[in-house]
XYZ file of C-alpha atoms in Angstrom:
708
model
C 9.327 -32.035 -36.248
C 9.294 -28.807 -34.002
C 11.694 -25.806 -35.422
C 14.713 -25.199 -33.244
C 14.382 -23.390 -30.335
C 16.506 -20.512 -31.236
C 14.495 -20.042 -34.574
C 12.179 -17.137 -34.217
C 9.428 -16.681 -37.168
C 8.737 -12.697 -37.839
C 7.062 -10.544 -40.329
C 9.475 -7.045 -40.556
C 7.726 -4.336 -42.189
C 9.656 -1.397 -43.954
C 7.889 2.002 -45.176
C 6.384 1.549 -49.001
C 6.765 -1.893 -48.944
C 5.326 -5.633 -48.175
C 6.199 -6.848 -45.253
C 8.864 -9.949 -45.000
C 8.568 -13.145 -43.553
C 11.843 -14.432 -42.380
C 13.098 -16.691 -39.647
C 15.930 -14.665 -37.012
C 18.224 -17.197 -35.287
C 18.745 -15.789 -32.169
C 22.952 -17.182 -32.162
C 23.450 -14.937 -34.910
C 24.643 -11.502 -33.642
C 21.832 -8.486 -34.365
C 24.256 -6.715 -36.459
C 24.209 -9.427 -38.981
C 20.474 -9.882 -38.754
C 19.852 -6.233 -39.647
C 22.503 -6.444 -42.937
C 20.641 -9.423 -44.066
C 16.852 -7.444 -43.758
C 18.716 -4.216 -45.368
C 20.249 -6.162 -48.095
C 16.724 -7.812 -48.925
C 15.612 -4.600 -49.668
C 18.402 -3.386 -51.145
C 19.529 -0.503 -48.258
C 23.305 0.170 -48.032
C 24.479 1.293 -44.628
C 23.019 -0.870 -42.597
C 24.780 0.232 -39.511
C 22.230 3.247 -39.411
C 19.512 0.589 -39.372
C 17.564 -0.837 -36.191
C 14.689 -3.156 -35.420
C 11.599 -2.076 -33.487
C 8.761 -3.716 -31.707
C 5.708 -2.761 -34.258
C 3.266 -1.554 -31.517
C 2.441 1.360 -29.411
C 5.850 1.170 -27.354
C 8.127 1.190 -30.325
C 10.728 -0.165 -28.316
C 14.190 -0.972 -30.128
C 15.591 -4.372 -30.127
C 18.911 -4.941 -28.822
C 21.250 -7.811 -27.730
C 19.567 -7.712 -24.376
C 16.156 -7.916 -25.034
C 16.305 -10.219 -28.057
C 15.112 -13.050 -26.333
C 11.306 -11.210 -25.739
C 11.031 -11.935 -29.670
C 8.562 -14.752 -29.885
C 7.216 -16.452 -32.924
C 4.483 -14.281 -34.534
C 5.918 -11.018 -33.769
C 5.820 -7.791 -36.052
C 8.972 -5.819 -36.227
C 9.739 -2.892 -38.106
C 13.504 -1.689 -39.682
C 13.804 1.578 -38.826
C 16.828 4.313 -38.621
C 19.120 3.365 -35.801
C 18.445 4.856 -32.320
C 21.854 7.307 -32.676
C 20.433 8.385 -35.844
C 17.066 9.138 -34.663
C 18.441 10.709 -31.371
C 20.583 13.113 -33.901
C 17.600 13.973 -36.296
C 15.500 14.989 -33.136
C 18.322 16.407 -31.465
C 18.461 18.682 -34.589
C 15.033 19.204 -35.191
C 13.739 20.518 -32.172
C 15.825 23.297 -32.552
C 14.087 24.264 -35.352
C 12.872 27.619 -36.293
C 9.333 26.650 -37.177
C 6.893 26.221 -34.638
C 4.969 23.519 -36.439
C 8.356 21.499 -37.024
C 9.588 22.017 -33.647
C 6.086 20.972 -31.988
C 6.205 17.842 -34.246
C 9.496 16.903 -33.042
C 8.892 17.417 -29.693
C 5.880 14.991 -29.913
C 8.259 12.359 -31.422
C 10.951 12.971 -28.672
C 7.987 12.510 -25.957
C 7.356 9.576 -27.309
C 10.733 8.002 -28.481
C 11.796 8.454 -24.935
C 10.279 6.035 -23.413
C 12.929 3.345 -25.018
C 15.830 3.340 -22.651
C 17.899 2.564 -25.805
C 17.200 6.008 -27.586
C 17.036 7.348 -24.420
C 20.788 6.493 -23.691
C 21.765 7.871 -27.222
C 19.761 11.222 -26.794
C 21.476 11.903 -23.483
C 24.943 11.457 -24.903
C 23.941 14.204 -27.140
C 23.550 16.310 -24.248
C 19.924 15.988 -24.847
C 18.715 16.546 -21.097
C 20.878 19.866 -20.964
C 19.049 21.495 -24.210
C 15.788 20.986 -22.969
C 16.554 22.450 -19.708
C 18.142 25.402 -21.654
C 14.731 25.432 -23.684
C 12.572 25.588 -20.609
C 14.688 28.169 -18.686
C 14.816 30.692 -22.043
C 10.712 30.446 -21.572
C 10.396 31.168 -24.994
C 8.183 27.807 -25.243
C 4.946 27.833 -23.933
C 1.197 26.041 -24.364
C 1.814 22.525 -25.967
C 5.284 22.983 -26.957
C 6.517 23.265 -23.129
C 3.946 20.732 -22.374
C 6.071 18.092 -24.878
C 9.206 19.526 -23.604
C 8.369 18.488 -20.091
C 6.976 15.112 -20.803
C 9.828 13.960 -22.679
C 12.411 15.360 -20.204
C 10.353 13.360 -17.556
C 10.526 10.364 -19.574
C 14.143 10.642 -20.109
C 14.807 11.374 -16.120
C 12.688 8.238 -15.487
C 15.593 5.990 -17.027
C 17.865 6.742 -13.786
C 20.903 7.826 -16.142
C 21.196 11.242 -15.163
C 21.575 12.377 -11.806
C 19.120 14.921 -10.642
C 21.493 16.619 -8.794
C 22.671 18.144 -11.760
C 20.057 21.218 -12.216
C 20.564 24.813 -12.099
C 18.730 26.768 -9.850
C 17.292 28.956 -12.871
C 15.407 25.482 -14.154
C 13.945 24.911 -10.635
C 12.743 28.442 -10.611
C 11.056 27.899 -13.380
C 9.662 25.171 -13.057
C 8.307 26.282 -9.804
C 6.722 29.201 -11.447
C 4.477 26.934 -13.651
C 3.466 25.681 -10.317
C 2.668 29.111 -8.719
C 0.614 30.720 -11.520
C -2.691 30.430 -10.706
C -3.704 29.820 -14.392
C -1.411 27.258 -16.039
C -2.117 24.530 -18.233
C -3.342 21.263 -17.254
C -0.570 19.187 -18.944
C 2.226 21.627 -18.048
C 0.680 21.895 -14.360
C 1.039 18.165 -14.033
C 4.666 17.652 -15.478
C 6.036 20.286 -13.398
C 4.195 18.731 -10.282
C 5.909 15.682 -11.245
C 9.450 17.179 -11.716
C 9.242 18.754 -8.232
C 8.248 15.320 -6.608
C 11.130 13.343 -8.268
C 13.890 16.256 -7.543
C 12.703 16.207 -3.734
C 12.497 12.393 -3.337
C 16.132 11.777 -5.074
C 18.208 14.702 -3.292
C 18.109 16.272 -0.074
C 20.308 19.572 -1.946
C 17.620 19.634 -4.285
C 14.640 19.713 -1.310
C 16.561 22.749 0.013
C 16.246 24.516 -3.494
C 12.872 23.406 -4.288
C 11.609 24.485 -0.838
C 13.085 27.860 -1.154
C 11.057 28.377 -4.453
C 7.484 26.970 -3.510
C 5.645 26.415 0.008
C 2.641 23.966 1.317
C 0.468 27.399 0.790
C 1.198 27.932 -2.606
C -0.008 24.343 -3.311
C -3.191 24.631 -1.771
C -5.133 26.220 -4.575
C -4.308 22.897 -6.876
C -6.071 20.974 -4.259
C -9.361 22.790 -4.683
C -10.280 22.224 -8.100
C -11.668 19.313 -9.395
C -9.036 17.705 -11.531
C -7.983 14.711 -9.496
C -5.237 14.180 -11.157
C -3.818 17.304 -10.208
C -4.953 17.260 -6.777
C -3.155 13.738 -6.757
C 0.414 14.675 -7.932
C -0.287 18.172 -5.441
C -0.535 15.733 -2.629
C 2.764 13.911 -3.946
C 4.416 16.767 -3.867
C 3.313 18.082 -0.660
C 4.144 14.502 0.607
C 7.778 14.153 -0.523
C 8.196 17.951 0.802
C 7.121 16.500 4.253
C 9.118 13.521 4.127
C 12.126 15.571 3.261
C 11.932 18.393 5.504
C 13.829 18.773 8.924
C 12.169 17.695 11.962
C 11.651 21.096 12.843
C 9.687 22.464 9.954
C 7.329 19.520 9.659
C 4.670 21.398 11.508
C 2.896 22.233 8.173
C 0.112 19.855 7.696
C -3.066 21.485 9.107
C -4.245 23.519 6.026
C -3.115 21.065 3.712
C -5.226 18.358 5.649
C -8.004 20.360 5.761
C -8.044 21.247 1.914
C -7.514 17.632 1.517
C -10.803 16.559 3.042
C -13.123 19.801 1.443
C -11.857 19.158 -2.093
C -10.834 15.813 -2.482
C -12.239 13.211 0.220
C -15.953 15.225 0.521
C -15.846 15.546 -3.248
C -18.499 13.699 -5.463
C -15.739 12.057 -7.428
C -14.812 8.556 -5.963
C -11.286 8.568 -4.947
C -8.739 6.970 -7.253
C -6.424 4.127 -6.222
C -3.306 6.812 -6.027
C -5.193 9.169 -4.417
C -6.002 6.991 -1.911
C -2.283 6.220 -1.799
C -1.373 9.819 -1.434
C -4.066 10.413 1.363
C -2.442 7.464 3.214
C 0.818 8.568 2.940
C -0.195 12.344 4.311
C -2.088 10.438 6.965
C 1.300 8.578 7.871
C 3.652 11.484 7.482
C 0.896 13.245 9.845
C 0.916 10.677 12.454
C 4.539 10.335 12.430
C 5.026 14.055 13.394
C 4.130 12.166 17.186
C 7.057 9.750 17.268
C 9.339 12.325 18.719
C 7.593 12.809 21.820
C 6.318 9.379 21.650
C 10.139 7.800 22.057
C 11.056 11.276 24.547
C 11.018 9.714 28.203
C 10.226 12.360 31.264
C 12.772 13.820 33.030
C 11.761 13.654 36.803
C 14.203 16.410 37.735
C 12.648 18.858 34.883
C 10.468 21.621 36.677
C 8.433 22.362 33.391
C 7.484 18.816 32.762
C 6.497 18.483 36.673
C 4.633 21.628 36.242
C 2.077 19.656 33.670
C 1.409 16.954 36.217
C 0.674 20.014 38.578
C -1.830 21.157 36.004
C -3.851 17.892 35.893
C -4.007 18.251 39.249
C -4.951 21.512 39.655
C -7.684 21.028 37.031
C -8.919 17.669 38.329
C -9.305 19.145 41.824
C -9.974 22.909 41.581
C -6.751 23.457 43.780
C -4.611 26.156 44.002
C -1.016 25.752 44.003
C 0.343 26.574 47.589
C 2.964 28.969 48.659
C 6.141 27.035 49.934
C 5.709 27.851 53.235
C 1.998 26.703 53.341
C 1.943 23.922 56.172
C 5.206 21.296 56.514
C 6.894 19.516 53.503
C 5.446 16.106 54.779
C 2.016 17.270 54.825
C 2.220 18.705 51.772
C 4.032 15.474 50.050
C 0.739 13.625 51.756
C -1.621 15.694 50.214
C 0.098 15.387 46.740
C 0.459 11.553 47.001
C -3.331 11.165 47.577
C -4.328 13.225 44.997
C -1.790 11.421 42.616
C -3.476 8.265 43.952
C -6.785 9.109 43.029
C -5.575 10.433 39.522
C -4.469 6.934 39.032
C -0.832 6.881 38.629
C 1.198 4.305 39.380
C 3.849 5.968 41.285
C 2.152 8.336 44.094
C 4.927 9.731 45.397
C 6.616 10.871 42.337
C 4.376 10.230 38.873
C 7.180 11.562 36.501
C 8.532 7.969 36.642
C 5.305 6.832 34.850
C 6.437 8.512 31.995
C 10.129 7.567 31.459
C 8.614 4.105 29.439
C 8.780 4.534 25.687
C 6.682 4.192 23.950
C 4.242 6.167 24.776
C 6.647 8.583 26.443
C 5.853 12.219 27.008
C 3.122 11.790 24.225
C 1.014 9.770 27.091
C 1.145 13.119 29.060
C 0.289 15.638 26.035
C -2.613 13.497 25.488
C -3.733 13.856 28.968
C -3.164 17.356 29.446
C -5.284 17.981 26.242
C -7.913 16.179 27.521
C -7.833 17.904 30.754
C -7.921 21.634 28.641
C -10.344 20.920 26.196
C -12.660 18.269 27.792
C -12.736 19.474 31.324
C -15.933 18.584 32.361
C -15.488 14.634 30.890
C -12.004 14.656 32.367
C -13.257 15.912 35.993
C -15.817 13.278 36.288
C -13.824 10.243 35.160
C -11.164 11.807 38.127
C -13.805 12.207 40.967
C -16.064 9.459 40.014
C -13.040 6.589 40.120
C -11.558 8.482 43.074
C -15.235 7.658 44.992
C -15.116 3.992 43.666
C -13.676 1.719 45.841
C -10.176 1.094 45.540
C -10.254 -2.418 43.598
C -13.252 -0.880 41.614
C -11.812 2.191 40.765
C -10.395 2.743 36.634
C -6.860 4.305 36.800
C -6.871 7.504 34.583
C -3.130 7.510 34.675
C -2.134 4.438 33.760
C -5.083 3.980 31.631
C -4.051 7.093 29.564
C -0.452 5.593 29.338
C -1.673 2.495 28.285
C -4.320 3.477 25.835
C -1.818 6.148 24.192
C 0.688 3.165 23.505
C -2.220 1.389 21.892
C -2.973 3.718 19.830
C 0.254 4.153 18.448
C 0.267 0.527 17.633
C -3.029 1.000 15.776
C -2.038 3.649 13.791
C 1.419 2.693 12.974
C 2.902 5.815 14.399
C 6.856 5.755 13.471
C 6.482 3.337 10.647
C 7.469 4.377 6.780
C 4.316 4.465 4.485
C 4.241 1.381 2.376
C 4.108 1.786 -1.674
C 1.042 -0.108 -1.920
C -1.533 0.721 0.798
C -4.663 2.578 0.158
C -5.947 2.484 3.647
C -6.342 6.185 4.918
C -9.144 7.342 7.429
C -11.363 10.306 6.370
C -11.870 11.375 9.674
C -8.395 12.030 10.632
C -8.543 14.903 7.915
C -11.424 16.456 9.887
C -9.625 18.361 12.992
C -6.048 20.256 13.436
C -5.673 17.610 16.251
C -7.107 14.539 15.312
C -4.813 12.330 17.444
C -5.593 14.029 20.575
C -9.198 14.182 20.030
C -9.021 10.438 18.593
C -7.586 9.925 22.346
C -10.479 11.852 24.139
C -12.806 9.740 22.558
C -11.504 6.476 23.313
C -10.572 7.534 27.288
C -13.874 8.361 27.724
C -14.577 4.703 26.029
C -12.213 3.063 28.605
C -13.743 4.593 31.242
C -17.278 3.262 30.150
C -16.094 -0.340 29.223
C -14.612 -0.644 32.575
C -18.040 0.203 34.565
C -19.664 -1.982 31.769
C -17.472 -4.935 32.656
C -17.492 -3.881 36.639
C -13.685 -4.611 36.554
C -11.083 -4.454 39.526
C -7.472 -3.670 38.652
C -6.646 -7.178 38.269
C -8.839 -7.136 34.757
C -6.996 -3.857 33.439
C -5.320 -6.209 30.741
C -8.839 -7.493 30.272
C -10.305 -4.322 29.787
C -7.560 -3.069 27.610
C -8.258 -6.332 25.307
C -11.852 -5.358 24.863
C -11.003 -1.763 24.522
C -8.756 -2.484 21.286
C -11.468 -4.485 19.939
C -14.267 -1.804 20.198
C -11.610 0.814 18.326
C -10.699 -1.645 15.683
C -13.819 -2.520 14.852
C -15.449 0.830 14.769
C -12.661 1.946 12.433
C -13.156 -0.895 9.878
C -16.163 0.720 9.313
C -14.365 3.828 7.605
C -16.167 6.793 9.537
C -16.115 9.949 8.017
C -15.669 12.056 11.232
C -14.577 11.701 14.533
C -18.739 12.330 15.597
C -19.134 9.317 13.590
C -16.902 7.248 15.219
C -17.826 8.212 18.444
C -21.443 6.927 17.460
C -20.190 3.688 16.182
C -18.543 2.857 19.500
C -21.956 3.995 20.883
C -23.404 0.805 19.176
C -19.820 -1.593 20.379
C -20.764 -1.685 24.237
C -19.115 -4.881 26.058
C -22.590 -6.375 25.971
C -22.414 -6.300 22.165
C -18.680 -7.356 22.328
C -19.833 -10.421 23.789
C -22.443 -11.225 21.810
C -20.354 -10.804 18.487
C -17.762 -13.042 20.213
C -19.878 -15.344 20.847
C -21.225 -15.441 17.639
C -18.109 -15.780 15.882
C -17.382 -18.904 18.431
C -20.341 -20.488 17.085
C -19.353 -20.124 13.669
C -16.152 -21.395 14.472
C -16.882 -24.049 16.739
C -14.589 -27.200 16.241
C -16.104 -30.511 17.426
C -13.231 -32.849 18.746
C -15.140 -36.089 19.313
C -13.572 -39.051 17.568
C -16.607 -39.698 14.848
C -16.451 -36.284 14.112
C -12.877 -36.099 13.745
C -13.054 -38.886 11.346
C -15.662 -37.387 9.132
C -13.564 -34.441 8.855
C -10.912 -36.360 7.768
C -13.081 -38.126 5.124
C -14.692 -35.013 3.532
C -11.071 -32.852 3.594
C -9.903 -34.544 0.347
C -12.965 -33.591 -1.586
C -12.921 -30.327 0.008
C -9.470 -29.867 -1.453
C -10.274 -30.865 -4.958
C -12.745 -28.458 -4.976
C -10.583 -25.450 -3.803
C -8.040 -26.996 -6.597
C -10.751 -26.676 -9.143
C -11.725 -22.828 -8.215
C -7.999 -21.953 -8.284
C -7.430 -23.518 -11.952
C -10.907 -21.959 -13.302
C -9.749 -18.330 -11.646
C -6.440 -19.374 -13.474
C -8.462 -19.837 -16.575
C -10.614 -16.417 -16.104
C -7.092 -14.815 -16.190
C -5.566 -11.619 -14.258
C -4.210 -8.108 -15.200
C -0.971 -7.595 -13.606
C 1.069 -4.738 -12.981
C 4.530 -4.127 -14.766
C 7.503 -3.423 -12.719
C 8.196 0.143 -12.874
C 9.675 2.654 -10.992
C 6.808 4.926 -11.451
C 3.568 4.629 -9.682
C 1.262 6.744 -12.131
C 2.431 6.058 -15.291
C 1.604 2.273 -15.095
C 1.723 -0.498 -17.508
C 0.079 -3.959 -17.714
C 0.190 -7.069 -18.941
C -2.596 -10.289 -18.570
C -2.018 -13.821 -17.924
C -4.620 -16.520 -18.250
C -4.455 -20.517 -18.438
C -5.617 -22.342 -21.852
C -9.433 -24.440 -20.807
C -7.230 -27.498 -21.135
C -4.930 -26.308 -18.517
C -1.673 -27.034 -21.034
C -0.870 -23.691 -21.907
C -0.241 -20.194 -20.270
C -1.070 -17.470 -22.538
C 0.011 -14.081 -21.897
C 0.629 -10.508 -23.382
C 1.378 -6.585 -22.907
C -1.970 -4.216 -22.545
C -2.331 -0.141 -23.282
C -4.382 -0.083 -20.196
C -6.349 -1.825 -17.354
C -8.675 -4.165 -18.864
C -12.633 -4.348 -18.383
C -13.514 -7.822 -18.280
C -11.699 -11.102 -19.507
C -9.163 -10.810 -22.087
C -9.495 -13.365 -25.039
C -6.673 -15.769 -25.876
C -6.289 -15.049 -29.040
C -5.272 -11.103 -28.179
C -2.162 -12.483 -26.317
C 0.484 -13.153 -28.565
C 3.333 -15.212 -26.131
C 2.250 -18.566 -24.681
C 4.275 -20.791 -22.064
C 3.589 -24.555 -22.106
C 2.743 -25.704 -18.781
C 5.203 -28.923 -19.079
C 7.643 -26.658 -19.511
C 7.159 -25.039 -16.221
C 10.125 -26.187 -13.462
C 9.057 -24.342 -10.475
C 7.112 -21.397 -8.412
C 9.259 -19.138 -6.828
C 8.138 -16.547 -4.443
C 9.115 -13.759 -2.228
C 13.128 -12.338 -2.339
C 14.033 -15.450 -4.334
C 12.280 -13.956 -7.195
C 14.704 -12.435 -9.741
C 12.924 -8.940 -9.976
C 13.357 -8.854 -6.499
C 16.985 -8.917 -6.945
C 17.509 -6.479 -9.290
C 18.574 -3.216 -7.787
C 16.375 -0.348 -8.632
C 13.990 -2.377 -10.455
C 11.201 -1.387 -8.004
C 11.326 0.218 -4.582
C 11.773 -2.921 -2.274
C 9.533 -3.081 0.889
C 7.532 -5.777 2.555
C 4.329 -5.519 0.918
C 5.433 -5.640 -2.651
C 7.486 -8.754 -1.604
C 4.885 -10.530 -0.263
C 3.379 -10.025 -3.958
C 6.021 -11.304 -6.247
C 6.473 -14.700 -7.358
C 7.830 -16.298 -10.529
C 7.702 -19.179 -12.847
C 10.744 -20.719 -13.899
C 10.984 -22.899 -17.126
C 13.543 -23.892 -19.720
C 17.476 -23.056 -18.849
C 16.838 -20.661 -16.207
C 14.039 -18.425 -18.096
C 11.840 -16.964 -15.677
C 7.889 -15.353 -16.105
C 7.660 -12.613 -13.257
C 4.203 -11.496 -11.991
C 3.833 -8.936 -9.130
C 0.016 -9.770 -8.136
C -2.470 -6.541 -7.589
C -3.550 -7.776 -3.904
C -2.420 -10.981 -1.619
C -5.749 -12.466 -2.743
C -4.945 -12.654 -6.496
C -0.948 -13.570 -5.141
C -2.755 -16.653 -3.082
C -4.812 -17.705 -6.345
C -1.772 -17.745 -8.490
C 0.311 -19.134 -6.451
C -2.100 -22.161 -5.205
C -2.870 -22.639 -8.826
C 0.689 -22.928 -10.452
C 1.165 -25.476 -7.461
C -1.871 -27.132 -8.472
C -0.950 -27.586 -12.259
C 2.464 -28.665 -10.968
C 0.975 -31.424 -8.579
C 2.190 -29.552 -5.668
C 0.301 -29.020 -2.300
C -1.516 -25.482 -2.138
C -0.385 -24.022 1.429
C -1.370 -20.106 1.177
C -3.348 -18.834 3.850
C -6.187 -18.004 1.197
C -6.284 -22.114 1.197
C -6.249 -22.703 4.718
C -8.954 -19.884 5.119
C -11.394 -21.973 2.375
C -10.711 -25.010 3.859
C -11.987 -23.978 7.319
C -15.004 -22.244 5.854
C -15.864 -25.035 3.485
C -15.161 -27.822 6.055
C -17.261 -25.932 8.758
C -20.058 -26.044 6.352
C -19.875 -29.139 5.053
C -19.579 -30.452 8.463
C -22.704 -28.766 9.770
C -24.614 -29.711 6.675
C -24.126 -33.551 7.134
C -24.754 -32.873 11.018
C -27.780 -31.377 10.778
C -30.067 -34.244 11.575
C -27.776 -35.026 14.507
C -28.935 -31.908 16.071
C -29.604 -31.842 19.813
C -28.434 -35.475 19.920
C -25.428 -36.586 21.822
C -22.830 -38.463 19.481
C -20.893 -41.524 21.734
C -17.501 -42.126 21.459
C -17.444 -45.195 20.153
C -19.490 -46.761 17.304
C -22.745 -48.647 17.912
C -22.343 -52.455 17.752
C -23.087 -53.912 14.139
C -26.353 -55.611 13.954
C -26.437 -59.432 13.552
C -26.940 -60.922 9.937
C -30.507 -61.566 8.964
C -31.836 -65.123 8.946
C -32.136 -64.653 5.075
C -31.149 -62.299 2.038
C -34.995 -62.550 0.191
C -35.059 -58.939 0.462
C -31.973 -58.215 -1.619
C -32.245 -56.941 -5.461
C -30.371 -58.680 -7.869
C -29.653 -55.965 -10.370
C -28.240 -58.625 -12.499
């Protein structure tokens, strides 16, 4: 007979004594259980004791988390959180440097537990740590562990960041500004500055007064990628919180990031890639203001830009107001604006009232005309000499192209929490977006000629150009020149070949016999996909624990038993290399107990406020397993692929349909392959709509072999 669900069998340790095996009744108050344990070892004052998980975390058992105790867990009897906090609070003020260092080390380790952190904070521990930092007497390891403990305590979100003094901020900033500083101290200081800036607008102003982008740049020039990552994180935070007029500070940073990080022989890790992606997004977001600004047709300064485009193209001087009649001048302007390819020949300013791209399109056109003058003049004159219907309108093309580039680069969107998709080439030039436009507008003109397009084909040309740009970006060129050379290999003819090849691969025969064959094969393919998903679940996956901090990730591993009866899972200290064996995963969940699989915003860990930064990407990777009485096992998949594998596999275990995009893709690929294999012998043979007639029965069956 199985033991009652509320009884948990554990081992409890006490220094200097043999571990004690006992059964814990989860219905009893925790204080009663601790009292019983203390009496077993003849210890009085049981209220001064507590139970901890006996692993590297040393987390205290509380009424809130006691249900996490599983059969076979090892617990440790130890001093209560209050007692430990009071002792450490006193010991870190010791006059003995060795005792102080040991105490700060213990404090940094203990502060990861929120139960301890709450008690230490109640003793005004944060103020004590800030005073120790402000006094400036500690250095080296003493300072490093002080800052580590501070970061751990603040990470629980119990104390507001707004409470810190200018003196403390100045001290932390001074550690960052020093050229030679202990790596651990520098790392913690950068983390503190990033949190301050992100969590408080008031603190942003105070930090911005103490530290500049120029003072952060030297830290990007080292070889320590962790320091570089934290530095870019601080730069991004300052960038994100800065007022619009102060955001033009990125250029030197971008060049330094390219030289010392992107071109470094050291591979770029995920966190660095994320920070570079954030820097790229924030850089392009500087364009949002111009993108959403309409042109004022009455603004003479803005109209002068259009006059400048006309002057450069046709090498004409601005005529004095009294030269010729007004009608003659208007007629001349209208003719030139038509050659420049504006939609409104009389008043081109009207073309820039559409947002997006607004004034950004005009900025790009002027940059192209000034910095690539020969190419600009060639395009304008070349098209003005063609027939009306075959000319590629430079003005209209530039406006639509700018709008397209803003969509491709997602200008104006906030960075995603889990994205690492940065493009090295955008870090190679001060005006990377404008240079990107200059390359693409020349591509557009070239493609227009290759397609022999007319004005009616404008949208078709834009679709081909988008495809050329997207395919070239997918290859992640390291420079704008490399991007340009990739585009040379993606001519209109090449795009047609690629499209034809893709159509051939995705060909779907629609005749009735083929459709019947597809229906017959489909269940076999679905069973094959199901087996693959279950095999992947048996291999297991490492998941990131839900944490508000990205750089101090904790992991757990989950895998399905080979007989598909039990899910084994457990915590890990670090991301594993290869599979994790079943016997090292202490927790189990029988598949028979699983009631449902929940995805997206319906998951309980997506509803908990402050548990995780809520964004679209995380919601798309979240799923939970419901079991027993409203108990959940919560997952955040490392990527979309693993999300599909696990949701499909869990649904297959429950006998439900696998509905992920990955399943649809696999089904299409495998079905297409199987169909082609089965139809190999029918190549170049026309398949009839109706099946052939059944032949007459033979006169005898003597040829039949009797198996019996």
